[in-house]
mmCIF file of C-alpha atoms in Angstrom:
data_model
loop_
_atom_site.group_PDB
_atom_site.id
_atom_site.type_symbol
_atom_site.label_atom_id
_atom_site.label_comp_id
_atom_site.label_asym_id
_atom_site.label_seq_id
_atom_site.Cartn_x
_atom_site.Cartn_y
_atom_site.Cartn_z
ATOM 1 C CA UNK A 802 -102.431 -59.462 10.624
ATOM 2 C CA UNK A 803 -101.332 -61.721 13.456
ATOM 3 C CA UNK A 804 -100.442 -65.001 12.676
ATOM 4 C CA UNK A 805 -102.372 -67.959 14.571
ATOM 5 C CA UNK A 806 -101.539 -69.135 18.203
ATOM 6 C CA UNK A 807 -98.961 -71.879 18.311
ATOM 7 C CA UNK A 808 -100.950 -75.056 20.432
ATOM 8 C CA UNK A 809 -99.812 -75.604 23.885
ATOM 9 C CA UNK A 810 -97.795 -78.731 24.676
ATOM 10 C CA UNK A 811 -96.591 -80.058 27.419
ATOM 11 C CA UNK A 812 -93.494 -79.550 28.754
ATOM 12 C CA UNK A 813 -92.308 -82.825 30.669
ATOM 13 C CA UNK A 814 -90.385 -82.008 34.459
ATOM 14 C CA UNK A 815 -87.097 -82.821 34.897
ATOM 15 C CA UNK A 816 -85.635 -86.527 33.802
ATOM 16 C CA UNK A 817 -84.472 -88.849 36.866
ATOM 17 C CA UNK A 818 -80.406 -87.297 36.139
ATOM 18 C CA UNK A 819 -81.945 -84.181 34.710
ATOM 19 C CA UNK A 820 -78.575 -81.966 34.965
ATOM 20 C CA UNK A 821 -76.293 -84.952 34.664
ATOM 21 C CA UNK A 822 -74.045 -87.668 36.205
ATOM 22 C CA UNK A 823 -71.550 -85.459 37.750
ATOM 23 C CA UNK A 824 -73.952 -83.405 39.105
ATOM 24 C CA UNK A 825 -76.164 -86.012 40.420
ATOM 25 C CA UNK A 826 -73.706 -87.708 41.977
ATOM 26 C CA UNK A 827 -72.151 -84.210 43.551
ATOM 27 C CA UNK A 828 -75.582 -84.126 45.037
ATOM 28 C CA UNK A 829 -76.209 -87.428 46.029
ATOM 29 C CA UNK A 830 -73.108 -87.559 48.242
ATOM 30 C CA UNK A 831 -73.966 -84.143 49.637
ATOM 31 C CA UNK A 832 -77.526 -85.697 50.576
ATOM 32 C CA UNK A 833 -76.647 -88.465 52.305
ATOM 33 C CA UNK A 834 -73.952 -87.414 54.438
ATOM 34 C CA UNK A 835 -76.506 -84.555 55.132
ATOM 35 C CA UNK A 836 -79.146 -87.133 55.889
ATOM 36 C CA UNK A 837 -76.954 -89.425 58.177
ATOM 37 C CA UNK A 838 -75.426 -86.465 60.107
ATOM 38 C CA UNK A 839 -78.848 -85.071 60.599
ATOM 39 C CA UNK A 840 -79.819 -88.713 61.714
ATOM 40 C CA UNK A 841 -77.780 -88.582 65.155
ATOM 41 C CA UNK A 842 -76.743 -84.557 65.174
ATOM 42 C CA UNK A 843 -77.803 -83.999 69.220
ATOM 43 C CA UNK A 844 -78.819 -87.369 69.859
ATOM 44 C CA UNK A 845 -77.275 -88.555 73.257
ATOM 45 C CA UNK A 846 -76.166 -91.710 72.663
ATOM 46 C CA UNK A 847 -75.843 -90.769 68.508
ATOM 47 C CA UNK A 848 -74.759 -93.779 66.294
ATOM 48 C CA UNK A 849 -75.308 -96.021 69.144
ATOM 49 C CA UNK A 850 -79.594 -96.149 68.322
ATOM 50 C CA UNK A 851 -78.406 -97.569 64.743
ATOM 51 C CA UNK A 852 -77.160 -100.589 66.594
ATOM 52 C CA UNK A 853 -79.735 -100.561 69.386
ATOM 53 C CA UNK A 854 -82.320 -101.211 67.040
ATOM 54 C CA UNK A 855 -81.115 -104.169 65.166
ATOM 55 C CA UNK A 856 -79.162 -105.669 68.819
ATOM 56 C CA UNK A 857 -82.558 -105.487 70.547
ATOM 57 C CA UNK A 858 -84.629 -107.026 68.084
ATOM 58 C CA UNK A 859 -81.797 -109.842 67.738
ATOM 59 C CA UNK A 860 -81.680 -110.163 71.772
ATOM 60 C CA UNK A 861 -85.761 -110.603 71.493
ATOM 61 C CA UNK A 862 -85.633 -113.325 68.876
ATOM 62 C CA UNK A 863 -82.394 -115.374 70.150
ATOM 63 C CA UNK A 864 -84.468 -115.551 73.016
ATOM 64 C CA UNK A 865 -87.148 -117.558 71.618
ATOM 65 C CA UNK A 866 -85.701 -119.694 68.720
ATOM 66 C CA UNK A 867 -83.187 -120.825 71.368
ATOM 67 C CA UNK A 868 -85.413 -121.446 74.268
ATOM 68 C CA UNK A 869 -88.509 -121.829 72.822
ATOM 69 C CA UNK A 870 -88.784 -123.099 69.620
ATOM 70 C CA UNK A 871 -85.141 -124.828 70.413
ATOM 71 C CA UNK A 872 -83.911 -124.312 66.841
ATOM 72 C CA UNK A 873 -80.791 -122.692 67.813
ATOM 73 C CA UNK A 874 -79.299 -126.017 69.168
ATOM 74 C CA UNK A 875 -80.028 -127.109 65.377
ATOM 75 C CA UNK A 876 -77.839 -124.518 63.750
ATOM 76 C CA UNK A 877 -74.241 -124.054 64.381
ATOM 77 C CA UNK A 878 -73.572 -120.793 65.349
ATOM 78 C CA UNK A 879 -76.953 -119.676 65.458
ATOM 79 C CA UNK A 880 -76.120 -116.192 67.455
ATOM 80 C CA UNK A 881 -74.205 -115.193 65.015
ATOM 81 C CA UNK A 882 -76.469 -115.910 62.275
ATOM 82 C CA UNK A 883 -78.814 -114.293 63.831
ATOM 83 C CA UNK A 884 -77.247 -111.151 64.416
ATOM 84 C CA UNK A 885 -75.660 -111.330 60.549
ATOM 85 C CA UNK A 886 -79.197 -111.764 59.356
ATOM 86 C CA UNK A 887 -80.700 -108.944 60.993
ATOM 87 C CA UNK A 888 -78.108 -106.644 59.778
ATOM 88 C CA UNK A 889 -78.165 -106.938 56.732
ATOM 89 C CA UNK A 890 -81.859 -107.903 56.180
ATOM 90 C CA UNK A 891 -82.272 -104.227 58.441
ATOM 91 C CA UNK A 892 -80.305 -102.006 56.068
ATOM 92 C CA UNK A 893 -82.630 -103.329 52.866
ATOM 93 C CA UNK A 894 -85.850 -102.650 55.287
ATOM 94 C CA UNK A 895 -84.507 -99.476 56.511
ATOM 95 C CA UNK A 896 -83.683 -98.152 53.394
ATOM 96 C CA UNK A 897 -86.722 -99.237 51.170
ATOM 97 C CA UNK A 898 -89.070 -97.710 53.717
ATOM 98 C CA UNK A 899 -87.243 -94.464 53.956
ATOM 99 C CA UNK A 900 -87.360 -94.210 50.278
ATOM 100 C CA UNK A 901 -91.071 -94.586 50.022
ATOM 101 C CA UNK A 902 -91.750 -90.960 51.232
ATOM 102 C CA UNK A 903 -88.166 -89.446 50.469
ATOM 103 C CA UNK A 904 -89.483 -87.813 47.395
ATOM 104 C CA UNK A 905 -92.835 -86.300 48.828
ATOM 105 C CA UNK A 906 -91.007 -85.223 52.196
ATOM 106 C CA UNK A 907 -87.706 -83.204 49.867
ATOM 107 C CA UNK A 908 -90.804 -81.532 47.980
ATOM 108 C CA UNK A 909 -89.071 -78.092 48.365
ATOM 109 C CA UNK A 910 -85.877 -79.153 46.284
ATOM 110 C CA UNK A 911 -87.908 -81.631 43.805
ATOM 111 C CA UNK A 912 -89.646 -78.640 42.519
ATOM 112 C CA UNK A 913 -86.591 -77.143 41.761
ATOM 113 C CA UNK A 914 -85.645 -76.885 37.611
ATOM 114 C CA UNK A 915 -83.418 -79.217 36.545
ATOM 115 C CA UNK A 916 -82.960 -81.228 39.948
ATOM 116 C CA UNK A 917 -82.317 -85.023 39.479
ATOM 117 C CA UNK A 918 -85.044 -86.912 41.234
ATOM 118 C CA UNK A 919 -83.126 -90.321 41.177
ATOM 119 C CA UNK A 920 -80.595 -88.662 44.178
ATOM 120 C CA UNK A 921 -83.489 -88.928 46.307
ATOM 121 C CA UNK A 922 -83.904 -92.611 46.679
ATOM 122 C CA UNK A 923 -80.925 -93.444 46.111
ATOM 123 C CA UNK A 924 -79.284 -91.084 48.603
ATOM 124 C CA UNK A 925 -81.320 -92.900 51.041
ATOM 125 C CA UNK A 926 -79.871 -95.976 50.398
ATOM 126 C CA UNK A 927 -76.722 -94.682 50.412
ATOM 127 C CA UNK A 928 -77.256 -93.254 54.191
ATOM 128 C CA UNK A 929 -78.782 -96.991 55.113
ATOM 129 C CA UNK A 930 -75.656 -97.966 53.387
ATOM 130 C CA UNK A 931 -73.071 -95.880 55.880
ATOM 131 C CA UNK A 932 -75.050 -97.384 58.694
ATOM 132 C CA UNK A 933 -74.630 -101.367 57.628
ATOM 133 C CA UNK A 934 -70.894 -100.618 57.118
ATOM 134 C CA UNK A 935 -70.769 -99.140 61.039
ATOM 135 C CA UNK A 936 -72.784 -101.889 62.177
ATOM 136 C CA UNK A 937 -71.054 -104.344 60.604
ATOM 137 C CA UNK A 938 -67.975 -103.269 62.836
ATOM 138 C CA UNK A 939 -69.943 -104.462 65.855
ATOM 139 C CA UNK A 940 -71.626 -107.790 64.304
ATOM 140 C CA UNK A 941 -67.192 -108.569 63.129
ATOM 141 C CA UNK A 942 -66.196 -107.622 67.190
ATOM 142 C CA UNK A 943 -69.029 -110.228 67.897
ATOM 143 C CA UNK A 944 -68.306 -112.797 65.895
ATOM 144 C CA UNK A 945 -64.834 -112.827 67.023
ATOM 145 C CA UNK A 946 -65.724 -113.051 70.605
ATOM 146 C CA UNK A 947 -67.838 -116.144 69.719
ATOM 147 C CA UNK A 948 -65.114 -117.804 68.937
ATOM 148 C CA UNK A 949 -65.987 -117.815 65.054
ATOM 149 C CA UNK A 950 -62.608 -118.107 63.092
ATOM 150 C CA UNK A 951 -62.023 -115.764 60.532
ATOM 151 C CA UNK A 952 -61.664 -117.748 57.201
ATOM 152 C CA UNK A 953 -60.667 -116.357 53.500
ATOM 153 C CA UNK A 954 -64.155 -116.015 52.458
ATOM 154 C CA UNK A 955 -64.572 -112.812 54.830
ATOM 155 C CA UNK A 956 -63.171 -111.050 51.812
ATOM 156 C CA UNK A 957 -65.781 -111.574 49.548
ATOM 157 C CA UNK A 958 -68.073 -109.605 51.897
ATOM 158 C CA UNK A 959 -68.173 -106.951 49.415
ATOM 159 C CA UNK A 960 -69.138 -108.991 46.413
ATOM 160 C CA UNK A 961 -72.190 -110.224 48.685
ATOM 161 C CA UNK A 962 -72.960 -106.602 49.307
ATOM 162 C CA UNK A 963 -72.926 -105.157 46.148
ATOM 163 C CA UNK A 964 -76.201 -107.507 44.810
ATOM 164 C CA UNK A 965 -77.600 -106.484 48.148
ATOM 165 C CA UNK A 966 -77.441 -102.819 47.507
ATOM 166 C CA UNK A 967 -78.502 -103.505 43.980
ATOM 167 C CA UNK A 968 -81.999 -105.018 44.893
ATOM 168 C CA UNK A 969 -82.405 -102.447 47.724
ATOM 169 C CA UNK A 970 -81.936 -99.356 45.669
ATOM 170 C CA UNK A 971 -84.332 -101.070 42.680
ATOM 171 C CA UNK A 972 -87.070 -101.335 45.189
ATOM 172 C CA UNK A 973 -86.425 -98.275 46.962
ATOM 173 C CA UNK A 974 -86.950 -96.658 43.229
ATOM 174 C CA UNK A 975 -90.149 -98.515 42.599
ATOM 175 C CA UNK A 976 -91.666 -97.824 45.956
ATOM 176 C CA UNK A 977 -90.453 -93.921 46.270
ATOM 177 C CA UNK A 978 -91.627 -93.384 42.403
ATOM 178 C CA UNK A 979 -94.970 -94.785 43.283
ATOM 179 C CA UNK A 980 -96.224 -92.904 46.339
ATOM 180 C CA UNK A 981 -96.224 -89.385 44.770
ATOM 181 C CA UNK A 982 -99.515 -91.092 43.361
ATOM 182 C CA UNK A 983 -100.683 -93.777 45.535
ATOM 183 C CA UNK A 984 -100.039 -92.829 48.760
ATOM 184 C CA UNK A 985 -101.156 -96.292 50.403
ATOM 185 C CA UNK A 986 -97.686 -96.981 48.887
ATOM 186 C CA UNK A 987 -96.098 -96.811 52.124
ATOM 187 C CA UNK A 988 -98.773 -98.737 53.935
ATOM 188 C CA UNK A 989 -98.440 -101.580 51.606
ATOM 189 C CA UNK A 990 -94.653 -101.928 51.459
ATOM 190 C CA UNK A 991 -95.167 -101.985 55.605
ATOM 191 C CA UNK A 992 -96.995 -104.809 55.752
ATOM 192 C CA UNK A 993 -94.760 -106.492 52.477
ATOM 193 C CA UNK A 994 -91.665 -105.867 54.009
ATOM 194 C CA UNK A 995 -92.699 -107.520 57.218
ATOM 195 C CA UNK A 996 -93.884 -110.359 55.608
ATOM 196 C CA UNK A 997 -90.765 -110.477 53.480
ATOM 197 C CA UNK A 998 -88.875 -110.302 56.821
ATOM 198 C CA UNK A 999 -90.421 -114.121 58.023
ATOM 199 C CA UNK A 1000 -90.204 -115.212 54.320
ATOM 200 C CA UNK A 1001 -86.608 -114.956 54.114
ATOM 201 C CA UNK A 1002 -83.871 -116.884 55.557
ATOM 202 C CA UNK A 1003 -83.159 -114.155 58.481
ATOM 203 C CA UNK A 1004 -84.316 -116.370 61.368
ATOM 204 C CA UNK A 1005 -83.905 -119.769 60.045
ATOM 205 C CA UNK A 1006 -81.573 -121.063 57.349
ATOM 206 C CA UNK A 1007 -83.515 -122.206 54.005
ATOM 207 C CA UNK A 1008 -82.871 -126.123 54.774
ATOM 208 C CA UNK A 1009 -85.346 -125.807 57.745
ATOM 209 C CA UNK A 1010 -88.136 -124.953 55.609
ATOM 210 C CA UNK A 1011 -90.429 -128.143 54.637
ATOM 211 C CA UNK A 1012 -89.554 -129.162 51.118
ATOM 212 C CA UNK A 1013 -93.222 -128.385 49.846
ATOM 213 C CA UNK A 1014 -92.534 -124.824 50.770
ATOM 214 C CA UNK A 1015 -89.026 -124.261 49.616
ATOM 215 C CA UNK A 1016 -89.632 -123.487 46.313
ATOM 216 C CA UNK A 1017 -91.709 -121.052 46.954
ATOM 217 C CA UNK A 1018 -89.210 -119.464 49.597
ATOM 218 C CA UNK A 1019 -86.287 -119.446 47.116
ATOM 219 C CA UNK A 1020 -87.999 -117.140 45.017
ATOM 220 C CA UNK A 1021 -87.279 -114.261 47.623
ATOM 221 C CA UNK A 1022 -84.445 -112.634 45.665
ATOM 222 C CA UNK A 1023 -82.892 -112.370 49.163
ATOM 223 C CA UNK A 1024 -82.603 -115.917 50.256
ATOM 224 C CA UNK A 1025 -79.470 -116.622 48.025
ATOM 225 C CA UNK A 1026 -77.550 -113.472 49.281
ATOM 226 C CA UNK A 1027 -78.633 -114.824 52.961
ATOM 227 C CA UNK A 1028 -77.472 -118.094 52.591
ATOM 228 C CA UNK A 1029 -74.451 -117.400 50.604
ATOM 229 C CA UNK A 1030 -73.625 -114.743 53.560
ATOM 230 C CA UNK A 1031 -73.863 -117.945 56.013
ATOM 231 C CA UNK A 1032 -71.823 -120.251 54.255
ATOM 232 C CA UNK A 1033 -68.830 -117.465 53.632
ATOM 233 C CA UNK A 1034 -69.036 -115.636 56.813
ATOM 234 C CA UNK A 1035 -71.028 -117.401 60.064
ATOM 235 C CA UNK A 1036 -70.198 -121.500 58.724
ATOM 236 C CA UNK A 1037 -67.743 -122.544 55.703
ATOM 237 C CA UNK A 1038 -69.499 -126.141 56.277
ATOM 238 C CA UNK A 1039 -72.829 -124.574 55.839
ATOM 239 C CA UNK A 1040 -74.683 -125.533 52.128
ATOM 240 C CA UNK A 1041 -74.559 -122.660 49.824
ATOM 241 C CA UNK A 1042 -77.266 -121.475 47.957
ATOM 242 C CA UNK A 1043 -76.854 -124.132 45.711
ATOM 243 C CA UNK A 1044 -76.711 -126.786 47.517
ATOM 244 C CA UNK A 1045 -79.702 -125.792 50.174
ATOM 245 C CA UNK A 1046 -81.402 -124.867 46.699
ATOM 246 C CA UNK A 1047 -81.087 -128.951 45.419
ATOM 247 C CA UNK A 1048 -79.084 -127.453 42.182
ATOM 248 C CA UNK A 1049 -78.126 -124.588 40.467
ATOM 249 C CA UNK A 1050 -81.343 -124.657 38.075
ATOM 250 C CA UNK A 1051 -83.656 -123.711 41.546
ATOM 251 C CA UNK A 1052 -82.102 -120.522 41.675
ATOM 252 C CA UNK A 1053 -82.930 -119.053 38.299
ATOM 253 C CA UNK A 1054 -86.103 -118.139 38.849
ATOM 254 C CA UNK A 1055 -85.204 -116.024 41.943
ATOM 255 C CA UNK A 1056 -82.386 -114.580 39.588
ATOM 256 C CA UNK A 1057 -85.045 -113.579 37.175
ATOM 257 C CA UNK A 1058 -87.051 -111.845 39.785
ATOM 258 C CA UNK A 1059 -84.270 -109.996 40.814
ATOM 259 C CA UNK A 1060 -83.797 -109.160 36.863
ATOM 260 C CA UNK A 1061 -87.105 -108.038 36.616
ATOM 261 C CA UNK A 1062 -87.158 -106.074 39.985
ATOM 262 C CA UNK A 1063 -84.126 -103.999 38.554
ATOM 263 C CA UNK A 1064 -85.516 -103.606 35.187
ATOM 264 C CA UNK A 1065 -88.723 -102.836 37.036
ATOM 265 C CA UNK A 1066 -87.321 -99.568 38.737
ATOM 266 C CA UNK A 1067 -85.136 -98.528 35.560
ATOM 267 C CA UNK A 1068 -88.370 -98.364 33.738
ATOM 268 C CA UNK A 1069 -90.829 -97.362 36.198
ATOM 269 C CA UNK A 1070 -88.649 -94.132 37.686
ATOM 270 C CA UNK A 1071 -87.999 -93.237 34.228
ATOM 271 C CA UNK A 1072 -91.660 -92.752 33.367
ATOM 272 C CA UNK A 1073 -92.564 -90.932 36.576
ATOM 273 C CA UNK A 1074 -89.469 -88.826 37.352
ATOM 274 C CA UNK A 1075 -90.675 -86.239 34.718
ATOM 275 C CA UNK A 1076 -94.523 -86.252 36.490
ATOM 276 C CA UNK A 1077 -93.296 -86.358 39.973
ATOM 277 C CA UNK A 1078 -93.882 -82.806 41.118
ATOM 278 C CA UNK A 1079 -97.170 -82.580 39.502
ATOM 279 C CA UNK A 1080 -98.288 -85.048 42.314
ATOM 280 C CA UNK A 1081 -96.936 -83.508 45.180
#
């Protein structure tokens, strides 16, 4: 006599590190040096289209908030803000839209046993990431040709970076977890990430912005690592966050969006990481 059928359960995919840290970091590195060498790999003019992009965009726009709209007489240094702003504000767009489809476009390896879906995303950042630190390089050669003088602050450039890679690999989680199942995912984040783009302090410094509106602006978690990367690299005389914000106590709530962002993405890629290849 046979004893009754056990019931079926389910048997959840693979966790976000399924395999481990030391693996998933093994293969995150190995992904994103991948990724960036495939990036420019017989290209003609190779790394040289990761600077085009952001240099012609910045020789568009210094072209009409300096003879048009006539705000770059208003701003010391305004070039070079520009350019900064750009930068920077281009690695969190780059990344965060690569990451949208990174999952559903590496199909081949998520459906692998045991393969850590977090490397995905994050390895895109990380790629974004080797292209900032290149392009940096330049922005540095152009400051010092515009007669900026290099001040003690230039240091901390890595403390301003690390909260900046922080936010972009949160959203880069949220947004690549999400389109396995809604696919209008990367549609959305488009249009979001170009309005994010004229609601943050990339073309204008905060204190421009009418006072009825600049609450509202400094709740872009990105305006304090903007202005804060004016005051300690492009102008020392330039208001900090602070100081634009009218006090310390106008920043929390952009703080606690950036909390809630990161705590966001923990959550959110934890609960579909296991679910993820189902979709595909």
């Amino acid at each position: 006599m046979t004893g009754a059928t056990a019931p079926l359960r389910d048997v959840p995919g693979p966790s976000a590190l399924g395999g481990g840290w030391r693996r998933s970091l093994e293969l995150l590195y190995l992904l994103a040096v991948t990724d960036f060498k495939k990036h420019y790999f017989g290209t003609v003019f190779g790394y040289v289209w990761s600077i085009g992009r952001p240099l012609l965009l910045f020789g568009v726009l210094l072209a009409v908030f300096t003879q048009v709209f006539r705000i770059g007489s208003e701003v010391p240094n305004y070039p070079v803000l520009l350019l900064f702003n750009i930068v920077l504000f281009s690695f969190f767009q780059e990344a965060t839209s690569a990451a949208v489809t990174s999952i559903v476009v590496q199909e081949g390896i998520v459906r692998k046993t045991q393969f850590p879906r977090l490397v995905i995303p994050v390895s895109v950042v990380l790629t974004s990431l080797f292209n900032l630190g290149l392009n940096l390089i330049v922005v540095f050669a152009f400051i010092l040709a515009y007669g900026v003088t290099p001040v003690w602050t230039w240091l901390l450039l890595p403390v301003l970076l690390v909260p900046l890679t922080v936010i972009t690999t949160a959203v880069a989680m949220i947004v690549s977890s999400l389109y396995p199942r809604f696919r209008d995912m990367a549609i959305i984040w488009s249009v979001l990430s170009t309005v994010l783009f004229y609601a943050s302090p990339v073309l204008y410094p905060i204190e421009k912005v009418p006072a009825g509106l600049r609450d509202l602006f400094l709740l872009n978690p990105l305006a304090p690592l903007l202005e804060l990367a004016r005051k300690w690299i492009v102008d020392p005389a330039a208001p900090g966050p602070v100081d634009a914000a009218g006090g310390a106590l106008q920043l929390l709530p952009a703080i606690a969006i950036f909390a809630a962002i990161c705590v966001l993405a923990v959550w959110l890629f934890r609960r579909e990481a296991p679910r993820i290849a189902e979709e595909l």
